[in-house]
PDB file of C-alpha atoms in Angstrom:
ATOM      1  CA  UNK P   1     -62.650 -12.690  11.568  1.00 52.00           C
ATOM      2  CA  UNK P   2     -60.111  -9.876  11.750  1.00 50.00           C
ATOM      3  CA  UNK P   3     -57.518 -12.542  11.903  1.00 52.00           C
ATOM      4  CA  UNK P   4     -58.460 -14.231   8.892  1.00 55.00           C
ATOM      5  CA  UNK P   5     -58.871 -10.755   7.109  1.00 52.00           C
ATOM      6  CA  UNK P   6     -54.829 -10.124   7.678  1.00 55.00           C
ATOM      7  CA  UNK P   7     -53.492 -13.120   6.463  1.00 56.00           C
ATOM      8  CA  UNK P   8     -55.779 -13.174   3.639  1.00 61.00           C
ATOM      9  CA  UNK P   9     -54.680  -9.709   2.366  1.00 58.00           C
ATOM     10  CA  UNK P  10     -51.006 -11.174   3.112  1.00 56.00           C
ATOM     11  CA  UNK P  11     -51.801 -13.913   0.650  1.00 55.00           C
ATOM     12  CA  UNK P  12     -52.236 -11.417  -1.598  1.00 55.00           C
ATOM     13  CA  UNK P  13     -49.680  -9.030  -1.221  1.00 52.00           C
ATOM     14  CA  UNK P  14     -47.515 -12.402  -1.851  1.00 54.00           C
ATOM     15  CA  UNK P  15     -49.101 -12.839  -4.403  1.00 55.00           C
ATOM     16  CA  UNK P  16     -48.622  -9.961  -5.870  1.00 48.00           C
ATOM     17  CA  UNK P  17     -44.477  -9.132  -4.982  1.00 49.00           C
ATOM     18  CA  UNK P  18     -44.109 -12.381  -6.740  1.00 49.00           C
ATOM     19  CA  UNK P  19     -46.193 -11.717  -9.811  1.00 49.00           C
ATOM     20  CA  UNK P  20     -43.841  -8.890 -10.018  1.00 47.00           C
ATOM     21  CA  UNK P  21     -40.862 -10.772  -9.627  1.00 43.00           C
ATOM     22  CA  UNK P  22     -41.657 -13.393 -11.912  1.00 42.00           C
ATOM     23  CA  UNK P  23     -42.729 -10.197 -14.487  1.00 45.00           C
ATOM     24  CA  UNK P  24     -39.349  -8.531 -13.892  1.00 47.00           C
ATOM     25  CA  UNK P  25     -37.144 -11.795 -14.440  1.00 59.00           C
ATOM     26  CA  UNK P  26     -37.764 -13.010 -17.913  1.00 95.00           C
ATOM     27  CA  UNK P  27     -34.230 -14.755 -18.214  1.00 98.00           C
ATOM     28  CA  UNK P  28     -32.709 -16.185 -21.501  1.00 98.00           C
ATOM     29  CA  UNK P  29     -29.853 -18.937 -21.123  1.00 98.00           C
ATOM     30  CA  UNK P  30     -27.993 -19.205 -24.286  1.00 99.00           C
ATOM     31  CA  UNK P  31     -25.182 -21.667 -24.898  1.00 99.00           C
ATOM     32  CA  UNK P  32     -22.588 -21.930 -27.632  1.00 99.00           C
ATOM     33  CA  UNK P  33     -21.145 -25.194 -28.425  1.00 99.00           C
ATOM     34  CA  UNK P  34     -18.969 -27.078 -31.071  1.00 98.00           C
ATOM     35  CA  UNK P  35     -19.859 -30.134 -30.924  1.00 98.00           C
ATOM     36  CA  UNK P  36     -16.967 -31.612 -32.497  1.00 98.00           C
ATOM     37  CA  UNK P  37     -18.062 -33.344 -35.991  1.00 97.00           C
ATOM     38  CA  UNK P  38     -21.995 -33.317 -35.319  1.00 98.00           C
ATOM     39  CA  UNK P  39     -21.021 -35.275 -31.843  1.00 98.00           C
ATOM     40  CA  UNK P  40     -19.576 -38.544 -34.019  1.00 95.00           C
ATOM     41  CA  UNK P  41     -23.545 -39.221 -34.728  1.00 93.00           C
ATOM     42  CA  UNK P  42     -22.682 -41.435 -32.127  1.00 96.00           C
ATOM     43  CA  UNK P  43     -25.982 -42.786 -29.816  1.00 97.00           C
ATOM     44  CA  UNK P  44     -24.361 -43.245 -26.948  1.00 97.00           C
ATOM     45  CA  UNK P  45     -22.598 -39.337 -27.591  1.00 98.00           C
ATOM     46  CA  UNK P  46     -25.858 -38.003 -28.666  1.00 98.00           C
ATOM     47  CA  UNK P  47     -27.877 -39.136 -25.303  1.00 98.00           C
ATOM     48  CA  UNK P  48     -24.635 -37.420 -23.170  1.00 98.00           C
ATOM     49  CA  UNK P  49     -25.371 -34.479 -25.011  1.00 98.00           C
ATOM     50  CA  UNK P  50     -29.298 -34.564 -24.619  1.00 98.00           C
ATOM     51  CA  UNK P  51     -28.799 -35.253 -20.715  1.00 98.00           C
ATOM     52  CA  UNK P  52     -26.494 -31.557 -20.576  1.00 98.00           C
ATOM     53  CA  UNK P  53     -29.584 -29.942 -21.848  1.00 98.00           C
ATOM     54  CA  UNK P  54     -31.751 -31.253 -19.476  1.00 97.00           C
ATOM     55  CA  UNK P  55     -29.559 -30.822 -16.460  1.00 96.00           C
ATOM     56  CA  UNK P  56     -28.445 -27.251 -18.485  1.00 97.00           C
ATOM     57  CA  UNK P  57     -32.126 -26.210 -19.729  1.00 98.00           C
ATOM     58  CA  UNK P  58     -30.969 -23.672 -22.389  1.00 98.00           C
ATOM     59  CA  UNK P  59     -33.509 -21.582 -23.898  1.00 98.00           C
ATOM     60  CA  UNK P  60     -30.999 -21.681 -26.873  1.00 98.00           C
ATOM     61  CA  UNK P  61     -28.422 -23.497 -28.307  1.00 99.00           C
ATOM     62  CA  UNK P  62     -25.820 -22.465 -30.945  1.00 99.00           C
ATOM     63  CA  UNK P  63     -23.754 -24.816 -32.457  1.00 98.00           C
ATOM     64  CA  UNK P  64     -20.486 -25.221 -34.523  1.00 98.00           C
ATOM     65  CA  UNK P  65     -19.563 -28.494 -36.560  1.00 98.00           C
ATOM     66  CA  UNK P  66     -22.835 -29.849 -37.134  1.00 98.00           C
ATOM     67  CA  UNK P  67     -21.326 -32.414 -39.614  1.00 98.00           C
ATOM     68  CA  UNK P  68     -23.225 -35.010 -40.938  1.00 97.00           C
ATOM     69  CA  UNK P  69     -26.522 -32.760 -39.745  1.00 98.00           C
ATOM     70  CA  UNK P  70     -29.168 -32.004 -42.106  1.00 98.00           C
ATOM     71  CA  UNK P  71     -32.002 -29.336 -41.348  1.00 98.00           C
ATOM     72  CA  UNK P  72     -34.103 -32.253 -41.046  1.00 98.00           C
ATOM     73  CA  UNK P  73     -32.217 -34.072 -38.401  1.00 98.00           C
ATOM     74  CA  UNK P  74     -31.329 -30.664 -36.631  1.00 98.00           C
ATOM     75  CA  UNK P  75     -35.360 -30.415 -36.326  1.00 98.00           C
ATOM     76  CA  UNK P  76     -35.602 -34.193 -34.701  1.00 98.00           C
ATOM     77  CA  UNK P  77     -32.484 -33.608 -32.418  1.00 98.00           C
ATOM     78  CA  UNK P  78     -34.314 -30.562 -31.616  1.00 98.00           C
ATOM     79  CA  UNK P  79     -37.472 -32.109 -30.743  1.00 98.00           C
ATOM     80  CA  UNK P  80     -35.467 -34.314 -28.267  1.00 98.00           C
ATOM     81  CA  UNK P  81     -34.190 -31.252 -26.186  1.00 98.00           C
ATOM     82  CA  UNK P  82     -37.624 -29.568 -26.661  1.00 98.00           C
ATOM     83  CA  UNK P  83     -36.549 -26.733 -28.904  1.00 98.00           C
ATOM     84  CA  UNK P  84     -39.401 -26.384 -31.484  1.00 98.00           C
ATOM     85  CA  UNK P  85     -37.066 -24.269 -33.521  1.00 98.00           C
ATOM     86  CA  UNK P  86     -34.097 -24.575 -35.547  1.00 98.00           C
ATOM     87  CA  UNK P  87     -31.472 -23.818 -38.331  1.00 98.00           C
ATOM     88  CA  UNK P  88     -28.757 -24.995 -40.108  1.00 98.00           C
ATOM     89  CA  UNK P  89     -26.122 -23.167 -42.421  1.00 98.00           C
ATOM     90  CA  UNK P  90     -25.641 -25.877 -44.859  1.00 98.00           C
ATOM     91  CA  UNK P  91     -24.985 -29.720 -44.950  1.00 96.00           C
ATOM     92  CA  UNK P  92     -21.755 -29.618 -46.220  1.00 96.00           C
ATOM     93  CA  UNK P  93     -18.553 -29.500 -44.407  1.00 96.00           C
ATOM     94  CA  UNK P  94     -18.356 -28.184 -41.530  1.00 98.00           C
ATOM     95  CA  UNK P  95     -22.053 -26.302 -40.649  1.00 98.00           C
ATOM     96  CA  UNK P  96     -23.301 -23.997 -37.798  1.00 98.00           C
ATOM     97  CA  UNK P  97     -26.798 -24.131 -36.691  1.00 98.00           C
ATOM     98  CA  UNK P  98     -29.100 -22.802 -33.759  1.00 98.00           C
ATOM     99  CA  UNK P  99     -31.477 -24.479 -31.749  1.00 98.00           C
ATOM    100  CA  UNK P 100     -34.759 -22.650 -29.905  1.00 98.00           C
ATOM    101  CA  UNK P 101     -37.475 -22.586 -27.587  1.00 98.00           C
ATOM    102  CA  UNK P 102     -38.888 -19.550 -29.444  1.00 98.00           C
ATOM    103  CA  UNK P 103     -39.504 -18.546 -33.267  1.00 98.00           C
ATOM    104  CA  UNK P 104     -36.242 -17.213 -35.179  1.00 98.00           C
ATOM    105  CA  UNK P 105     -37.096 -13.964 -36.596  1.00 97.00           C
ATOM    106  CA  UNK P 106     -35.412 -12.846 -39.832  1.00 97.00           C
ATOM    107  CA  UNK P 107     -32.873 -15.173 -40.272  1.00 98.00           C
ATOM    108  CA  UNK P 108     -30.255 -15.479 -42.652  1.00 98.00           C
ATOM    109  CA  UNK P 109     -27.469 -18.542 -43.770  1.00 98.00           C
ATOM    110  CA  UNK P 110     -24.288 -16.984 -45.081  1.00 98.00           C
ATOM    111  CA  UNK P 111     -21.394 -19.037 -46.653  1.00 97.00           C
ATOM    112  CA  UNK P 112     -20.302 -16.652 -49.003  1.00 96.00           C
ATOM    113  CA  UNK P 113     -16.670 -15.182 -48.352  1.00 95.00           C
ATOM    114  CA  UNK P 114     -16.578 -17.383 -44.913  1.00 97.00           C
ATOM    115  CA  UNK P 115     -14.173 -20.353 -44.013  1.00 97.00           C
ATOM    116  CA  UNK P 116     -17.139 -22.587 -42.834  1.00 97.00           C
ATOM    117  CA  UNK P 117     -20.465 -19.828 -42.817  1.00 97.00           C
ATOM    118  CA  UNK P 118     -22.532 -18.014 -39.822  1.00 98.00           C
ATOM    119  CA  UNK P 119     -26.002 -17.814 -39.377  1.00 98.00           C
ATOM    120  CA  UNK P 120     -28.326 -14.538 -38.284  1.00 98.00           C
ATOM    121  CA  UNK P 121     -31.507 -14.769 -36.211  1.00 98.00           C
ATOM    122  CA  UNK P 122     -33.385 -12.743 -34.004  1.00 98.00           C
ATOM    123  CA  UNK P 123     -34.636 -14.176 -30.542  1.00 98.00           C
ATOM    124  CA  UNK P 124     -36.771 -12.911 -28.311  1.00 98.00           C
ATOM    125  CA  UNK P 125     -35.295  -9.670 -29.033  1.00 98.00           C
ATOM    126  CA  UNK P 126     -32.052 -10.726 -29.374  1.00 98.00           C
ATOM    127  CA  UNK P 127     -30.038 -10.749 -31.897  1.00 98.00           C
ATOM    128  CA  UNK P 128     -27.565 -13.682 -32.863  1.00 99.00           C
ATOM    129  CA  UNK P 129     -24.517 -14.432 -35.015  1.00 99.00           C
ATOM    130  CA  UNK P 130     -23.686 -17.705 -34.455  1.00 98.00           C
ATOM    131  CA  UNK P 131     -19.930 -18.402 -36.420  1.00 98.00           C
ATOM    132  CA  UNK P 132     -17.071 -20.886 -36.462  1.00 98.00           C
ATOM    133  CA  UNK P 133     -14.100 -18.472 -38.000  1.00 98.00           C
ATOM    134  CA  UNK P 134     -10.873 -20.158 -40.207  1.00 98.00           C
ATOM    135  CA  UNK P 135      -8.977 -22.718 -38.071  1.00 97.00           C
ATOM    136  CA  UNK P 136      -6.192 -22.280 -40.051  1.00 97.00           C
ATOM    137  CA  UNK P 137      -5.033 -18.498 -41.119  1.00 98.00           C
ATOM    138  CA  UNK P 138      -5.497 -15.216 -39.031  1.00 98.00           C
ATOM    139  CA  UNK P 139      -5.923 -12.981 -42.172  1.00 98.00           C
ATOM    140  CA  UNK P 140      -8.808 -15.085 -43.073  1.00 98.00           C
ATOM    141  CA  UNK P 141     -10.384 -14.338 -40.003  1.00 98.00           C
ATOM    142  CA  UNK P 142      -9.759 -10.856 -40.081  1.00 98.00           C
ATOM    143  CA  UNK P 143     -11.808 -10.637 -43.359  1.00 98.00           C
ATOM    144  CA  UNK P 144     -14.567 -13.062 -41.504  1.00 98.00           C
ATOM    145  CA  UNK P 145     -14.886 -10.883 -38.506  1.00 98.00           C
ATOM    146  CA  UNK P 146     -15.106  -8.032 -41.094  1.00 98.00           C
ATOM    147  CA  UNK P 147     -17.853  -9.301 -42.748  1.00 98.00           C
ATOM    148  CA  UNK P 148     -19.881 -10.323 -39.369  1.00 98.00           C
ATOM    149  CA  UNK P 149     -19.487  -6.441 -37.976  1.00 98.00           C
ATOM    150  CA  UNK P 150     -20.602  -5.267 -41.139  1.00 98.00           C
ATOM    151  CA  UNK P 151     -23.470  -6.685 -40.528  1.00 98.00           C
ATOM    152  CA  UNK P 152     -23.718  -6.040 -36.707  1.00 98.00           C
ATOM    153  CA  UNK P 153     -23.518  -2.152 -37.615  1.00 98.00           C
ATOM    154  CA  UNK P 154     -26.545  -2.347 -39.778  1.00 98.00           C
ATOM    155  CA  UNK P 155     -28.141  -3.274 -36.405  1.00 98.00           C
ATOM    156  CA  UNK P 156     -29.334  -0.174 -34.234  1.00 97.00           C
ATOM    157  CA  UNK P 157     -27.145   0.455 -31.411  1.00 91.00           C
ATOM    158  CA  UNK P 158     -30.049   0.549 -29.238  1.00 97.00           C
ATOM    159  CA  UNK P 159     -30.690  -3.495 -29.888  1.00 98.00           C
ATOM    160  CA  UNK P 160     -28.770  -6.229 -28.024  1.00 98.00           C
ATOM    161  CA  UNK P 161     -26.649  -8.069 -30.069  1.00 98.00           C
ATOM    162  CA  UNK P 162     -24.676 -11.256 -29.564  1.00 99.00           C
ATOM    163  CA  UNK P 163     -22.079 -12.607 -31.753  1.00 99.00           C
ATOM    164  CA  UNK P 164     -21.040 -16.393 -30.074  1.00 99.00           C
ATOM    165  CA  UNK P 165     -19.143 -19.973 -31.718  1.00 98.00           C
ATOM    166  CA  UNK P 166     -15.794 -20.540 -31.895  1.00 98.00           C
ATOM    167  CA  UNK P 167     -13.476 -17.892 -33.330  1.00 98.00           C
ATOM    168  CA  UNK P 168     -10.023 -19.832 -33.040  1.00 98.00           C
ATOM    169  CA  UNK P 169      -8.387 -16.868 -31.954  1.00 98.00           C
ATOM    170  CA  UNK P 170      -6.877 -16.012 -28.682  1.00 98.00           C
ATOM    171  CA  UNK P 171      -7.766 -12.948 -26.574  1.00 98.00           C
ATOM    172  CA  UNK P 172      -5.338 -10.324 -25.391  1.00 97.00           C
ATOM    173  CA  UNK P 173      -7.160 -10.161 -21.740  1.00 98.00           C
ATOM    174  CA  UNK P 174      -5.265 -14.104 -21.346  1.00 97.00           C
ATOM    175  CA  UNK P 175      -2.216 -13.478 -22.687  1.00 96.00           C
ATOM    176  CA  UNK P 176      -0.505 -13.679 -19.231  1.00 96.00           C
ATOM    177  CA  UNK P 177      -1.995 -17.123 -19.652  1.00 95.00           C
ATOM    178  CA  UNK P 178       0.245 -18.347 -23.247  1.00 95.00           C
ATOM    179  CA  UNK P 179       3.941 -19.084 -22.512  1.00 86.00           C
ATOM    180  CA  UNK P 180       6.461 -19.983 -24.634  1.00 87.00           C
ATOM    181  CA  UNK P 181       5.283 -23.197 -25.104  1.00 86.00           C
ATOM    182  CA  UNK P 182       2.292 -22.000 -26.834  1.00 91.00           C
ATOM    183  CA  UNK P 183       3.927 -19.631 -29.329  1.00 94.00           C
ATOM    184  CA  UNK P 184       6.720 -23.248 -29.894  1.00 91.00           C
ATOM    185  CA  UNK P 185       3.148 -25.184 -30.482  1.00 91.00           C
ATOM    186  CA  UNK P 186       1.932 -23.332 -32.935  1.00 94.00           C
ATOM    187  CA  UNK P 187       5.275 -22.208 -34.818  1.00 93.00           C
ATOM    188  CA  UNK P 188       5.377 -26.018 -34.737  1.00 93.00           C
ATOM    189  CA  UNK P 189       2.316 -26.636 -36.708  1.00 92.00           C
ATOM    190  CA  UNK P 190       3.240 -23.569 -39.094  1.00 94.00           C
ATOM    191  CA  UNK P 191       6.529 -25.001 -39.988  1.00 94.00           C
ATOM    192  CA  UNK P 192       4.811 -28.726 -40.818  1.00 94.00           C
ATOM    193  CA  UNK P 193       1.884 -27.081 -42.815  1.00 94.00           C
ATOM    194  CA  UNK P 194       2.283 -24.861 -45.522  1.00 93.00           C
ATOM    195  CA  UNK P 195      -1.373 -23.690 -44.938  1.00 95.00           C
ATOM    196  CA  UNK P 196      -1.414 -22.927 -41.538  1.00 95.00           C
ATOM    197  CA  UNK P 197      -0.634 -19.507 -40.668  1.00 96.00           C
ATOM    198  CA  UNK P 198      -2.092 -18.217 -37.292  1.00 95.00           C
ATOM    199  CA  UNK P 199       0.921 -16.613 -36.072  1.00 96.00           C
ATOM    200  CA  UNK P 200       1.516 -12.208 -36.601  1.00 96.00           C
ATOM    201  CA  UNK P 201       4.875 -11.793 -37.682  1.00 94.00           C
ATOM    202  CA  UNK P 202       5.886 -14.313 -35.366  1.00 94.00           C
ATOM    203  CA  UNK P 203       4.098 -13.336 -32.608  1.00 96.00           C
ATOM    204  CA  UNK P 204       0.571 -14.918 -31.146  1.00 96.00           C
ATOM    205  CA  UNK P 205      -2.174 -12.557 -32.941  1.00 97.00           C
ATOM    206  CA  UNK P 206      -4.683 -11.139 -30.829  1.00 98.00           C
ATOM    207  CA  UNK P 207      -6.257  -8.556 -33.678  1.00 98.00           C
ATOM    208  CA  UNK P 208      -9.110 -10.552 -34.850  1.00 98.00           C
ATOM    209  CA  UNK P 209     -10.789 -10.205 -31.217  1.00 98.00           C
ATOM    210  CA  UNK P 210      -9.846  -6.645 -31.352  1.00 98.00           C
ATOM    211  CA  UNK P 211     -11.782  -5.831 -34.146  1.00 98.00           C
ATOM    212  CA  UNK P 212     -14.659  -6.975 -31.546  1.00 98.00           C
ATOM    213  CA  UNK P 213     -13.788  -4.752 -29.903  1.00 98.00           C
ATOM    214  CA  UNK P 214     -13.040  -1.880 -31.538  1.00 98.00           C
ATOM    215  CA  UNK P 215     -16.714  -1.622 -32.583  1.00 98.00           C
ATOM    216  CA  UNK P 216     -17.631  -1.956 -28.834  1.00 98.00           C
ATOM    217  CA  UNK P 217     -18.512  -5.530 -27.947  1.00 98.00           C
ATOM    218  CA  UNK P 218     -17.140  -6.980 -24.943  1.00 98.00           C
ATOM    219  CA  UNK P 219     -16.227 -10.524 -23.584  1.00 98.00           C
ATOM    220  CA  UNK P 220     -18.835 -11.687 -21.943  1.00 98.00           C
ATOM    221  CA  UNK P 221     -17.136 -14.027 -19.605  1.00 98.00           C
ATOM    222  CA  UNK P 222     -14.896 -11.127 -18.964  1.00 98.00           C
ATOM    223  CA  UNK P 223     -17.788  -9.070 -18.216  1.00 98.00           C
ATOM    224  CA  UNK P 224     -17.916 -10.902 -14.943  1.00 98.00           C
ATOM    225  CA  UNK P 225     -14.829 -13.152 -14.332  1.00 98.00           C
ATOM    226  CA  UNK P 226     -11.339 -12.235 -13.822  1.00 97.00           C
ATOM    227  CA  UNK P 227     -10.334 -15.391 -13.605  1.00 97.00           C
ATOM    228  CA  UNK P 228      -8.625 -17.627 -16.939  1.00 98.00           C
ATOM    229  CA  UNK P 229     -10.967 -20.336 -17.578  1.00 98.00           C
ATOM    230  CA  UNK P 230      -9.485 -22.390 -20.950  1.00 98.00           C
ATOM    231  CA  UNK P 231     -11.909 -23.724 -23.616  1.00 98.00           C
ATOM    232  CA  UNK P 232      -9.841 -26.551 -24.643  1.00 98.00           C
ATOM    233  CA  UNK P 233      -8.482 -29.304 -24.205  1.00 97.00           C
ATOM    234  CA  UNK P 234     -11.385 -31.740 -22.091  1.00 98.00           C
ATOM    235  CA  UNK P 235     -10.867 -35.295 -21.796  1.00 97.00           C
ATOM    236  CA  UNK P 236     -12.035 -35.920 -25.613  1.00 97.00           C
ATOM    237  CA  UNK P 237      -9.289 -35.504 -28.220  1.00 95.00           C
ATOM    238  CA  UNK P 238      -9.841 -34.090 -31.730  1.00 94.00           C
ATOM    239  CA  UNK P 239     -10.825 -37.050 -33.246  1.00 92.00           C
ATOM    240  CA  UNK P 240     -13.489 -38.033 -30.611  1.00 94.00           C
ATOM    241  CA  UNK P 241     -11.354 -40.685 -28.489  1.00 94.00           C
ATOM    242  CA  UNK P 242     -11.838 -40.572 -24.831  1.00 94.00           C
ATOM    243  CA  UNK P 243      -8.271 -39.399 -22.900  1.00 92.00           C
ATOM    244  CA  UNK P 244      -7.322 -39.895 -18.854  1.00 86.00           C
ATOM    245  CA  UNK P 245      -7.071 -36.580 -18.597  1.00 87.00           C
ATOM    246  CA  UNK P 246      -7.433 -33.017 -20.560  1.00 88.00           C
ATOM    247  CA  UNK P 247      -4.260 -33.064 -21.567  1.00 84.00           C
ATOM    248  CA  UNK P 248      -3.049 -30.355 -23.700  1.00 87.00           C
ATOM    249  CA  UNK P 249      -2.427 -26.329 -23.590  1.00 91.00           C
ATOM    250  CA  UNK P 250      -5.231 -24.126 -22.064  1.00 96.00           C
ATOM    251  CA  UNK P 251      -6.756 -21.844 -24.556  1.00 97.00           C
ATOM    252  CA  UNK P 252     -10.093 -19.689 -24.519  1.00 98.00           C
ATOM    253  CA  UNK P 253     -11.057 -19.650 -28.153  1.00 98.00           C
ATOM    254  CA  UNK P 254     -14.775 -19.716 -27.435  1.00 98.00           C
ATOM    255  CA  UNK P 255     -16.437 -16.760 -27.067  1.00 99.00           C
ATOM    256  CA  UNK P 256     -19.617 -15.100 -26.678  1.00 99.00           C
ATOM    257  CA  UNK P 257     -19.548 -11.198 -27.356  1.00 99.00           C
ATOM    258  CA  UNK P 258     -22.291  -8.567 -26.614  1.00 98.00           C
ATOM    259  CA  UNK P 259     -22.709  -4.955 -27.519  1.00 98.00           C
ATOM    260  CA  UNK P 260     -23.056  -2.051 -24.793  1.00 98.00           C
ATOM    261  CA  UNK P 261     -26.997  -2.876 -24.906  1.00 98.00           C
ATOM    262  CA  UNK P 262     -26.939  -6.569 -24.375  1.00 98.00           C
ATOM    263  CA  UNK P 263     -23.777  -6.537 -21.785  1.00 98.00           C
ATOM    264  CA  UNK P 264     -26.230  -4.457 -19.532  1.00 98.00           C
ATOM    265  CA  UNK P 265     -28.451  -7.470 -19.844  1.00 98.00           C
ATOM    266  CA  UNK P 266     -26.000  -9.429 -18.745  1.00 98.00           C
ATOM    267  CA  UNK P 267     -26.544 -11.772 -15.584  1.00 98.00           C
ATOM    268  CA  UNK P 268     -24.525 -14.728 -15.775  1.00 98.00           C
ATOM    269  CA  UNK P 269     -21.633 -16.349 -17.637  1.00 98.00           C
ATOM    270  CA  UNK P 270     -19.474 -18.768 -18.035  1.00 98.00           C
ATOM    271  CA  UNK P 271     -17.468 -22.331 -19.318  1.00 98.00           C
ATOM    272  CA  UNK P 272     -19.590 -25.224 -18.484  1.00 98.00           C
ATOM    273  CA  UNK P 273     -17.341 -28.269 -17.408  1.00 98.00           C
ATOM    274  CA  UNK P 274     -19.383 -31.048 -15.510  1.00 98.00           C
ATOM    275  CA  UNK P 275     -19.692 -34.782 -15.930  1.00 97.00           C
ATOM    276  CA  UNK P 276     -21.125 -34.290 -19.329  1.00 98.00           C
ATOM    277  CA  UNK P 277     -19.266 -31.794 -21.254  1.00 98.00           C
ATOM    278  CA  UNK P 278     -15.880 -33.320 -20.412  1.00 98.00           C
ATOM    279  CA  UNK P 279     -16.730 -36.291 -22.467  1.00 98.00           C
ATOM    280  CA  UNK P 280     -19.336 -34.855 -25.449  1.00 98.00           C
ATOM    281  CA  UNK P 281     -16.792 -32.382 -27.925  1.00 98.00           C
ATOM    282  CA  UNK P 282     -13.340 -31.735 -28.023  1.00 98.00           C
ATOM    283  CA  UNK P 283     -14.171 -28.174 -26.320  1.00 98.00           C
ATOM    284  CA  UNK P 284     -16.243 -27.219 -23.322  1.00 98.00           C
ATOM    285  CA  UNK P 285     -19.388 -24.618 -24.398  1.00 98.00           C
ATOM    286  CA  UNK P 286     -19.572 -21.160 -22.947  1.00 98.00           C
ATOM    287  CA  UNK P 287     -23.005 -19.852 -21.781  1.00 98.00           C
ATOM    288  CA  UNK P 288     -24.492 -16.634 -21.145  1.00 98.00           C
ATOM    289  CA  UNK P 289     -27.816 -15.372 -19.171  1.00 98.00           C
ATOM    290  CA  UNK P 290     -29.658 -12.214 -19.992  1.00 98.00           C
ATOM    291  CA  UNK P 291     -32.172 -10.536 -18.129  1.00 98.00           C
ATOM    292  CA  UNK P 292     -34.479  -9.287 -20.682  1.00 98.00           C
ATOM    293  CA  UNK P 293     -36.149  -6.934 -18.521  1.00 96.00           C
ATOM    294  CA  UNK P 294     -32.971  -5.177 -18.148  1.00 93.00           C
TER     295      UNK P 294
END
């Protein structure tokens, strides 16, 4: 009798510590993607991408170049990856858009004064900025990044806040990373187009992530890795052809940023590259997960 007593009051103590556990881990995996043109809308693309998401299981998605998307067929692909949730920027050009397993709270589309646009949400707690900054001129994104902190700072400081997509910029933290050849590369491209202008005075510009910074966000990847781990190339060129290899110049352009409260949230990061992401986009995505109990 006493024997049966013990273990059932172990039961429960188990029972218990892992009630608590469970209570105490309330995780959020977010991932931030461009897709490269809406994947191609190709089927075969598509069902690549679907399969990350089940082998990935994000609790949200954001995305850059949703081309060819419209908040319609955002809602069905997101029905297939069993986010009931979704948004889209706009249907023109060159969209961003989240996916989610929970309700977006508050959210706003903004195109005005941007290259492409950015969206606002609040998940979970959380709140998002999901852009895709000018490919093409640095100044531009200075103004973009302007625009996205003005925001940020109507935000309390005491909220977590997460500003994620691709910024085409480069990061000062990898700049033992860029040789020569990359600074050639892209004085290259500036002397064959008029309208490309990404270098500073000649030099490889590393202010538009600063201004992250200088209002306090931090790298997330750099929150936890001291290692260089590129963005770009994979084995998929720009235009959606599959290469032998990722050939190409390393860069991290991706980012996903977080202020002082959401950094102490912080549990994992990363670059996903696995048997998927090599082949879906023309970049790998970067993923972070928060404890929200933090």
């Amino acid at each position: 009798m006493k024997k049966n007593i013990s273990s059932n009051m172990l039961l429960i103590l188990f029972m218990v510590i892992s009630a608590q556990i469970s209570v105490g881990q309330e995780h959020l995996k977010i991932v931030s993607y461009n897709v490269l043109y809406g994947l191609k809308k190709d089927s075969i693309n598509i069902d690549r991408f679907i399969n990350f998401t089940k082998d990935w299981n994000p609790d949200v998605i954001a995305f850059e170049e949703m081309n060819g998307y419209t908040q319609k067929t955002l809602e069905q692909l997101g029905q297939q990856i069993k986010h009931d949730y979704a948004l889209q920027s706009k249907e023109d050009g060159f969209p961003v858009a989240i996916t989610s397993k929970y309700p977006l709270v508050n959210f706003r589309k903004v195109t005005e004064n941007m290259w492409h646009s950015y969206i606002y949400a609040k998940i979970k707690g959380i709140h998002f900025f999901v852009i895709h900054f000018s490919p093409f001129n640095y100044q531009k994104r200075l103004k973009e990044v302007a625009d996205v902190l003005a925001q940020a700072k109507e935000i309390p400081e005491n909220e977590p806040i997460l500003i994620m997509g691709d910024f085409n910029s480069l990061d000062a933290s990898d700049q033992e990373n860029y040789d020569d050849k990359v600074l050639v590369g892209m004085l290259g491209n500036e002397v064959k187009h008029e309208h490309i202008r990404n270098l500073n005075n000649g030099q490889i510009d590393y202010s538009v992530l600063g201004k992250l910074k200088d209002a306090g966000f931090i790298d997330t990847y750099r929150l936890l890795h001291q290692n260089f781990e590129s963005t770009v190339p994979t084995f998929k060129d720009g235009n959606g052809h599959i290469k032998q290899s990722d050939t190409g110049v390393p860069k991290r352009i991706d980012f996903i940023w977080a202020n002082a409260r959401a950094a102490k949230m912080v549990v994992k990061s990363g670059v996903i590259k696995n048997e998927f992401t090599h082949y879906i986009s023309d970049h790998y995505p970067t993923y972070v997960e928060l404890d929200l109990k933090k």
